[in-house]
Tab-separated table of C-alpha atoms and ligand atoms in Angstrom:
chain	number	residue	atom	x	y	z
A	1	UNK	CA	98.635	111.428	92.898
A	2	UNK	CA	95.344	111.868	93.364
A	3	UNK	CA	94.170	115.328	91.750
A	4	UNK	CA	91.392	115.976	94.523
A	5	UNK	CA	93.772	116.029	97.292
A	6	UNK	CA	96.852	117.191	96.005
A	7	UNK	CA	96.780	120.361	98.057
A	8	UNK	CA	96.373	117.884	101.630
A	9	UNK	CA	99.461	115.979	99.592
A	10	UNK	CA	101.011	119.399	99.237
A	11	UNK	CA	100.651	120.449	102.646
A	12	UNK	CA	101.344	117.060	104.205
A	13	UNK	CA	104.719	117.071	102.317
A	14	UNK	CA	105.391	119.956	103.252
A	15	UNK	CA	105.351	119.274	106.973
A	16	UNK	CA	107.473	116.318	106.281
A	17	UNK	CA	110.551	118.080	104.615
A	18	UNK	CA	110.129	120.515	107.547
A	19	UNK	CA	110.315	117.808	110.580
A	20	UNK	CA	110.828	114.256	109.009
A	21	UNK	CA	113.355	115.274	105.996
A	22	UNK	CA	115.329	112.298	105.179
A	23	UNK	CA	118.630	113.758	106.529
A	24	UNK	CA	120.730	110.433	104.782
A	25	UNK	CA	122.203	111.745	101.819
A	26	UNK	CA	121.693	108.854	99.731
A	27	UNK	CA	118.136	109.937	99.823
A	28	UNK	CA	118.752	112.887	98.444
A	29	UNK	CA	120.723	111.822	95.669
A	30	UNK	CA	117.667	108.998	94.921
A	31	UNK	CA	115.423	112.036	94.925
A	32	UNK	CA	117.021	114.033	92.798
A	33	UNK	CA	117.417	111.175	90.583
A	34	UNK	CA	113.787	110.042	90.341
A	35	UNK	CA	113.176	113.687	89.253
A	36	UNK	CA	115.531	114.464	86.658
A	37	UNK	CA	115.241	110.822	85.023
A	38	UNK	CA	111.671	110.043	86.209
A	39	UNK	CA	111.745	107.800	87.990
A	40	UNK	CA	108.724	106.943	89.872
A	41	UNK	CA	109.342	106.354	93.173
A	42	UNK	CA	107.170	106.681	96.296
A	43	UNK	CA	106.082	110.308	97.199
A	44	UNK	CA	107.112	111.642	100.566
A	45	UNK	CA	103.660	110.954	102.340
A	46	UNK	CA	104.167	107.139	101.335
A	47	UNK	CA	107.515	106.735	102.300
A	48	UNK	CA	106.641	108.348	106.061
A	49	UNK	CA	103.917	105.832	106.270
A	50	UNK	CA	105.517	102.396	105.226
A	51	UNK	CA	108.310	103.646	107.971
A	52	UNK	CA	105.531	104.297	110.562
A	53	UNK	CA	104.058	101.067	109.693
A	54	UNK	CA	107.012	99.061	109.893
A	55	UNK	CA	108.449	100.586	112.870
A	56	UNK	CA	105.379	99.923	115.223
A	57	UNK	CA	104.478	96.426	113.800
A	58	UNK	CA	107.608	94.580	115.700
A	59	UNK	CA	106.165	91.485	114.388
A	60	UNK	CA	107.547	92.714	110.514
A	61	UNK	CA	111.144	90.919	109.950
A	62	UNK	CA	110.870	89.670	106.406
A	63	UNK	CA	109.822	92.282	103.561
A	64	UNK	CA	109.265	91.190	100.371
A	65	UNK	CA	109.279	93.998	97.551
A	66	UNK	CA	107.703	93.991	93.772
A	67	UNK	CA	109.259	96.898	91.948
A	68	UNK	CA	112.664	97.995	92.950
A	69	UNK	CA	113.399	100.648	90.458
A	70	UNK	CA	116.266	102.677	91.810
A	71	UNK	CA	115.902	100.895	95.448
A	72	UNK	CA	114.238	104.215	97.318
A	73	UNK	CA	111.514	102.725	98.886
A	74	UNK	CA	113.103	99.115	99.477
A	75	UNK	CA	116.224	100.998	100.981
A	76	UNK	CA	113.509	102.781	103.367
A	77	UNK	CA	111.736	99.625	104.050
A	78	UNK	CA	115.012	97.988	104.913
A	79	UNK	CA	116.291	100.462	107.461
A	80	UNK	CA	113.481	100.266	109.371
A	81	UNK	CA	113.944	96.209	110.109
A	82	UNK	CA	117.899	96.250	111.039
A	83	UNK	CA	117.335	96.668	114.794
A	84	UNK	CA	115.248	93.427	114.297
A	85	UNK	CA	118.013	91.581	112.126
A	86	UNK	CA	115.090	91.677	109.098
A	87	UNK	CA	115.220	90.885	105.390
A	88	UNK	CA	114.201	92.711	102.381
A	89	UNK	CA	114.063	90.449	99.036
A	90	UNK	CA	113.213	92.999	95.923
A	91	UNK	CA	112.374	91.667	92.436
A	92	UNK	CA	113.255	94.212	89.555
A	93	UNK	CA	112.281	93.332	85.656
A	94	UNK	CA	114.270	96.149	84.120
A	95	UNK	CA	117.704	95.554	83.708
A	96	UNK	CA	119.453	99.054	83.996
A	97	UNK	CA	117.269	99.913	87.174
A	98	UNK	CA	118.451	96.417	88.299
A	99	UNK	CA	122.110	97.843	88.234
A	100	UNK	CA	121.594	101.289	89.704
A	101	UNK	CA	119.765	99.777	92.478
A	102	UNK	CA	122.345	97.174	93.620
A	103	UNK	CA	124.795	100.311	93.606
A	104	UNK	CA	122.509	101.748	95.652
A	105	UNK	CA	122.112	99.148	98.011
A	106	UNK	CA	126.160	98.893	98.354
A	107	UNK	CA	125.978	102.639	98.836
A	108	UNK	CA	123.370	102.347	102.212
A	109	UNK	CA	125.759	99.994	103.534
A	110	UNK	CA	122.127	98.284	105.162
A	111	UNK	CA	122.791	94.179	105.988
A	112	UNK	CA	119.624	91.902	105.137
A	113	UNK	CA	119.099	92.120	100.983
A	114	UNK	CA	118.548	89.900	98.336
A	115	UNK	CA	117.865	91.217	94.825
A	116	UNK	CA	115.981	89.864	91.989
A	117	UNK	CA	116.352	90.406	88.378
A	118	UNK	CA	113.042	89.269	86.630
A	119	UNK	CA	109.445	89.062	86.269
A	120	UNK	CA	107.777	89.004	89.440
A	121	UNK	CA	105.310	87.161	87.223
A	122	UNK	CA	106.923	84.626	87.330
A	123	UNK	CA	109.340	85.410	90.286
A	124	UNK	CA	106.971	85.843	93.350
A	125	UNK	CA	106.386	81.846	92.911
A	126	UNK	CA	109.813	80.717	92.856
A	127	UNK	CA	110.418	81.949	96.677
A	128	UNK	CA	111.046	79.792	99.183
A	129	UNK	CA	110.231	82.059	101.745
A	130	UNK	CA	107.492	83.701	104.078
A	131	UNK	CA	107.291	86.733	104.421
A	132	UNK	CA	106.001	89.465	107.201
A	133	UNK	CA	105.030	92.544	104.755
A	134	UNK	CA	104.879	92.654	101.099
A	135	UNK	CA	104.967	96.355	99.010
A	136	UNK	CA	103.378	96.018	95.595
A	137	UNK	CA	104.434	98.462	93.713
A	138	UNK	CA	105.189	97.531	89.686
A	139	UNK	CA	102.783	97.140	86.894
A	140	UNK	CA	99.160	98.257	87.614
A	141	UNK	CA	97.476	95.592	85.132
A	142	UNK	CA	99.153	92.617	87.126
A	143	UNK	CA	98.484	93.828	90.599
A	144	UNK	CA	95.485	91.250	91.065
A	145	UNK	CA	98.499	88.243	90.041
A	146	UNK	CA	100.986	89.915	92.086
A	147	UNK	CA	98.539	89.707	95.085
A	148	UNK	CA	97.437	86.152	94.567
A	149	UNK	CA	101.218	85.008	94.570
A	150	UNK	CA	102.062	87.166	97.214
A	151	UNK	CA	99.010	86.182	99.863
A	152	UNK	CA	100.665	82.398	99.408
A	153	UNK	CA	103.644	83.182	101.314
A	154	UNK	CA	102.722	86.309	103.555
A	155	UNK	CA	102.403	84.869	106.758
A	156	UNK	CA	99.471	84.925	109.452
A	157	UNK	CA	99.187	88.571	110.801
A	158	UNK	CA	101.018	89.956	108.039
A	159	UNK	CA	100.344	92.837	105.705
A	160	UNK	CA	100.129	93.485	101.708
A	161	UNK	CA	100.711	96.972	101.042
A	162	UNK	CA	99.531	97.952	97.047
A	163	UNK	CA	100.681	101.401	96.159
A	164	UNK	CA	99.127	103.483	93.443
A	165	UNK	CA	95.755	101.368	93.526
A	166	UNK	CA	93.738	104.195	92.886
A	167	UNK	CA	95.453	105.283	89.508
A	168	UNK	CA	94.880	109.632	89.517
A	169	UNK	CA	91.666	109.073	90.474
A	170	UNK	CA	90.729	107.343	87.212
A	171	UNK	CA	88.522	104.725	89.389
A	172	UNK	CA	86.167	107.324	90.414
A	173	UNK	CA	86.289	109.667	87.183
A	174	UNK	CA	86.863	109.828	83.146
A	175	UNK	CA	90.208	108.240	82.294
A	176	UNK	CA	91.891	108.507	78.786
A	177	UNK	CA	90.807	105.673	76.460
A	178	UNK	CA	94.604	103.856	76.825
A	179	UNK	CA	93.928	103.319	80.485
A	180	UNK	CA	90.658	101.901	80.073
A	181	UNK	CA	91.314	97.992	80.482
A	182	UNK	CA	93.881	99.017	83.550
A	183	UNK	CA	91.159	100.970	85.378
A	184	UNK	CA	88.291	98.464	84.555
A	185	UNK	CA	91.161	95.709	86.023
A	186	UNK	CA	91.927	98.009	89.051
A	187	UNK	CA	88.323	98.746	89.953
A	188	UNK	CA	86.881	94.784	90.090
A	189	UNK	CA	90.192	93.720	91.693
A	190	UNK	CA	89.059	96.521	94.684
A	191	UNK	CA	85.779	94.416	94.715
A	192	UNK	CA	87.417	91.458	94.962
A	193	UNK	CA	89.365	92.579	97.505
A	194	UNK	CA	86.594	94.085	99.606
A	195	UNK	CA	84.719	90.826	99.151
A	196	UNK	CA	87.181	88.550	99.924
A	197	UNK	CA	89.783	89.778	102.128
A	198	UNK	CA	90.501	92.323	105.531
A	199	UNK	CA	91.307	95.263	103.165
A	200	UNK	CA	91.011	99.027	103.812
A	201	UNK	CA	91.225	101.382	101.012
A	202	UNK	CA	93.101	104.778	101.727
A	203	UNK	CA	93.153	107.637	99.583
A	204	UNK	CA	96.714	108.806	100.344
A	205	UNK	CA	98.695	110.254	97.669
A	206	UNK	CA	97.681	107.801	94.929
A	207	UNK	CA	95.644	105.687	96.921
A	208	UNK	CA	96.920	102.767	98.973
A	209	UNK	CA	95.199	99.810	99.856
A	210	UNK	CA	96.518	97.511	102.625
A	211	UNK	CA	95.564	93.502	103.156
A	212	UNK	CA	95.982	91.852	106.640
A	213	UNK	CA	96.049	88.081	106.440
A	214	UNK	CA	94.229	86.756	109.798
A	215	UNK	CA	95.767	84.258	112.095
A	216	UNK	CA	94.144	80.887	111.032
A	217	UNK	CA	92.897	79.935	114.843
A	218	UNK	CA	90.964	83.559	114.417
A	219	UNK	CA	89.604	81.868	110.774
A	220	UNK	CA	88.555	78.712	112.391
A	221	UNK	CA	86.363	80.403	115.170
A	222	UNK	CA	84.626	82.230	113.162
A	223	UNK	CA	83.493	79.567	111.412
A	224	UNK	CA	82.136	77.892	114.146
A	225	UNK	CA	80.844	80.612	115.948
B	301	SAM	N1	109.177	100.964	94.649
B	301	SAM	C1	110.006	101.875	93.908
B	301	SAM	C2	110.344	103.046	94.784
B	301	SAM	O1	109.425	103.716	95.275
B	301	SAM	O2	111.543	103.327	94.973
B	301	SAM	C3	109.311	102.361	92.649
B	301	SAM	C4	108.822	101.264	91.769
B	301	SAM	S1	108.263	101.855	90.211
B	301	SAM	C5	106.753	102.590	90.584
B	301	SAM	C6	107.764	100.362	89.455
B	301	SAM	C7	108.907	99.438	89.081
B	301	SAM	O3	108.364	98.147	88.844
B	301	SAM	C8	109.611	99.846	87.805
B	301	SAM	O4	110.997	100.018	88.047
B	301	SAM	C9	109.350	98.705	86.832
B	301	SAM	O5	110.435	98.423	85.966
B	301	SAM	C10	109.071	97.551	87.789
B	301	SAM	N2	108.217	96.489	87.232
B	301	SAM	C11	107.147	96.620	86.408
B	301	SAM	N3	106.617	95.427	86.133
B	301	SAM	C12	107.341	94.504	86.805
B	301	SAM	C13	107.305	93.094	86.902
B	301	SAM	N4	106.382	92.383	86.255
B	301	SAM	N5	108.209	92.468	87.678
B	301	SAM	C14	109.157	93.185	88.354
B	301	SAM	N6	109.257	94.533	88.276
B	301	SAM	C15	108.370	95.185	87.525
């Protein structure tokens, strides 16, 4: 979370359990869990927006997820593509969150998922697949890797969504000495991404920053043009 706008978080939030209050149980219980084993899953403000996103983007079938943990946000993502018969394939590289997340899958009773136990790594480049939106959301210091793999096999007019790219603010402001190497990482792979890609940078929560791969026809006339 970003310290400078943890109030707007607050209030945001706020507005959310009032109106948008995931009313599913199994939600709850996934909640609850994240906070008394810590768990950290995607706040409420993130959650509400991936569902926004996906719902209005009738193009998204196929979701591709890096970091499972307990299955919250992939279990989110996935509800939102059943009308649509869509996928979601989730890679996970700890073992016991592995387990509780397939249980948690059974639990939603949602149709559509394929889980991974392993590296994404190494993972992401085994897929046969294409996919329509990808959620990054695993280990800071390989988010430029996870990116690279990922653009491969997002298809034209799809989106990569990178949670937490803005690390609590440590871009923009002193960071403890351990984090050092993860911010300097974070902040040139933000240039690179700026340079080199249709990227927006949002501060929400922990800041998100989202990738839109062009159709190639759109590529092509540019060049000429
Ligand atoms: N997306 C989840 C949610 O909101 O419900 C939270 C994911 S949590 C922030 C990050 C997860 O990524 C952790 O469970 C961690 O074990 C996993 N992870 C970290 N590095 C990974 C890697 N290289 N490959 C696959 N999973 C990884």
């Amino acid at each position: 979370m970003l310290e400078e706008l943890k109030e707007a978080n607050e209030y945001i939030s706020s507005k959310i359990d009032k109106y948008k209050n995931p009313n599913l149980e199994l939600f709850k219980e996934l909640e609850k869990d994240a906070e008394v084993n810590n768990v950290p899953i995607i706040s409420k403000e993130i959650r509400q927006y991936l569902k926004f996103i996906i719902k209005t983007n009738k193009n998204i079938k196929d979701i591709l997820e890096i970091g499972t943990a307990t299955g919250y946000s992939g279990i989110t993502m996935l509800e939102e593509v059943q009308d649509r018969e869509g996928t979601l394939t989730t890679i996970e590289i700890d073992e016991d969150r592995f387990k509780i997340s397939q249980e948690n899958f059974k639990k939603s009773n949602l149709k559509g998922v394929s889980q991974i136990f392993g590296d994404a790594t190494e993972e992401i480049e085994k897929l046969n697949k294409k996919f329509d939106f990808i959620f990054i959301d695993a280990a800071k210091g390989q988010y430029k890797k996870f990116f690279e793999d990922s653009y491969k096999i997002l298809n034209e007019n799809g989106l990569i969504f990178i949670d937490n790219i803005m690390f609590r603010g440590y871009l923009y402001k002193e960071s403890p000495k351990r984090f050092k190497t993860i911010v300097k990482r974070l902040d040139e792979f933000i240039d690179y991404l700026y340079e080199n890609y249709d990227f927006v940078l949002l501060p929400i929560s922990d800041g998100v920053g989202i990738i839109h791969k062009p159709f190639q026809n759109s590529i092509k006339k540019m060049r000429k043009s």
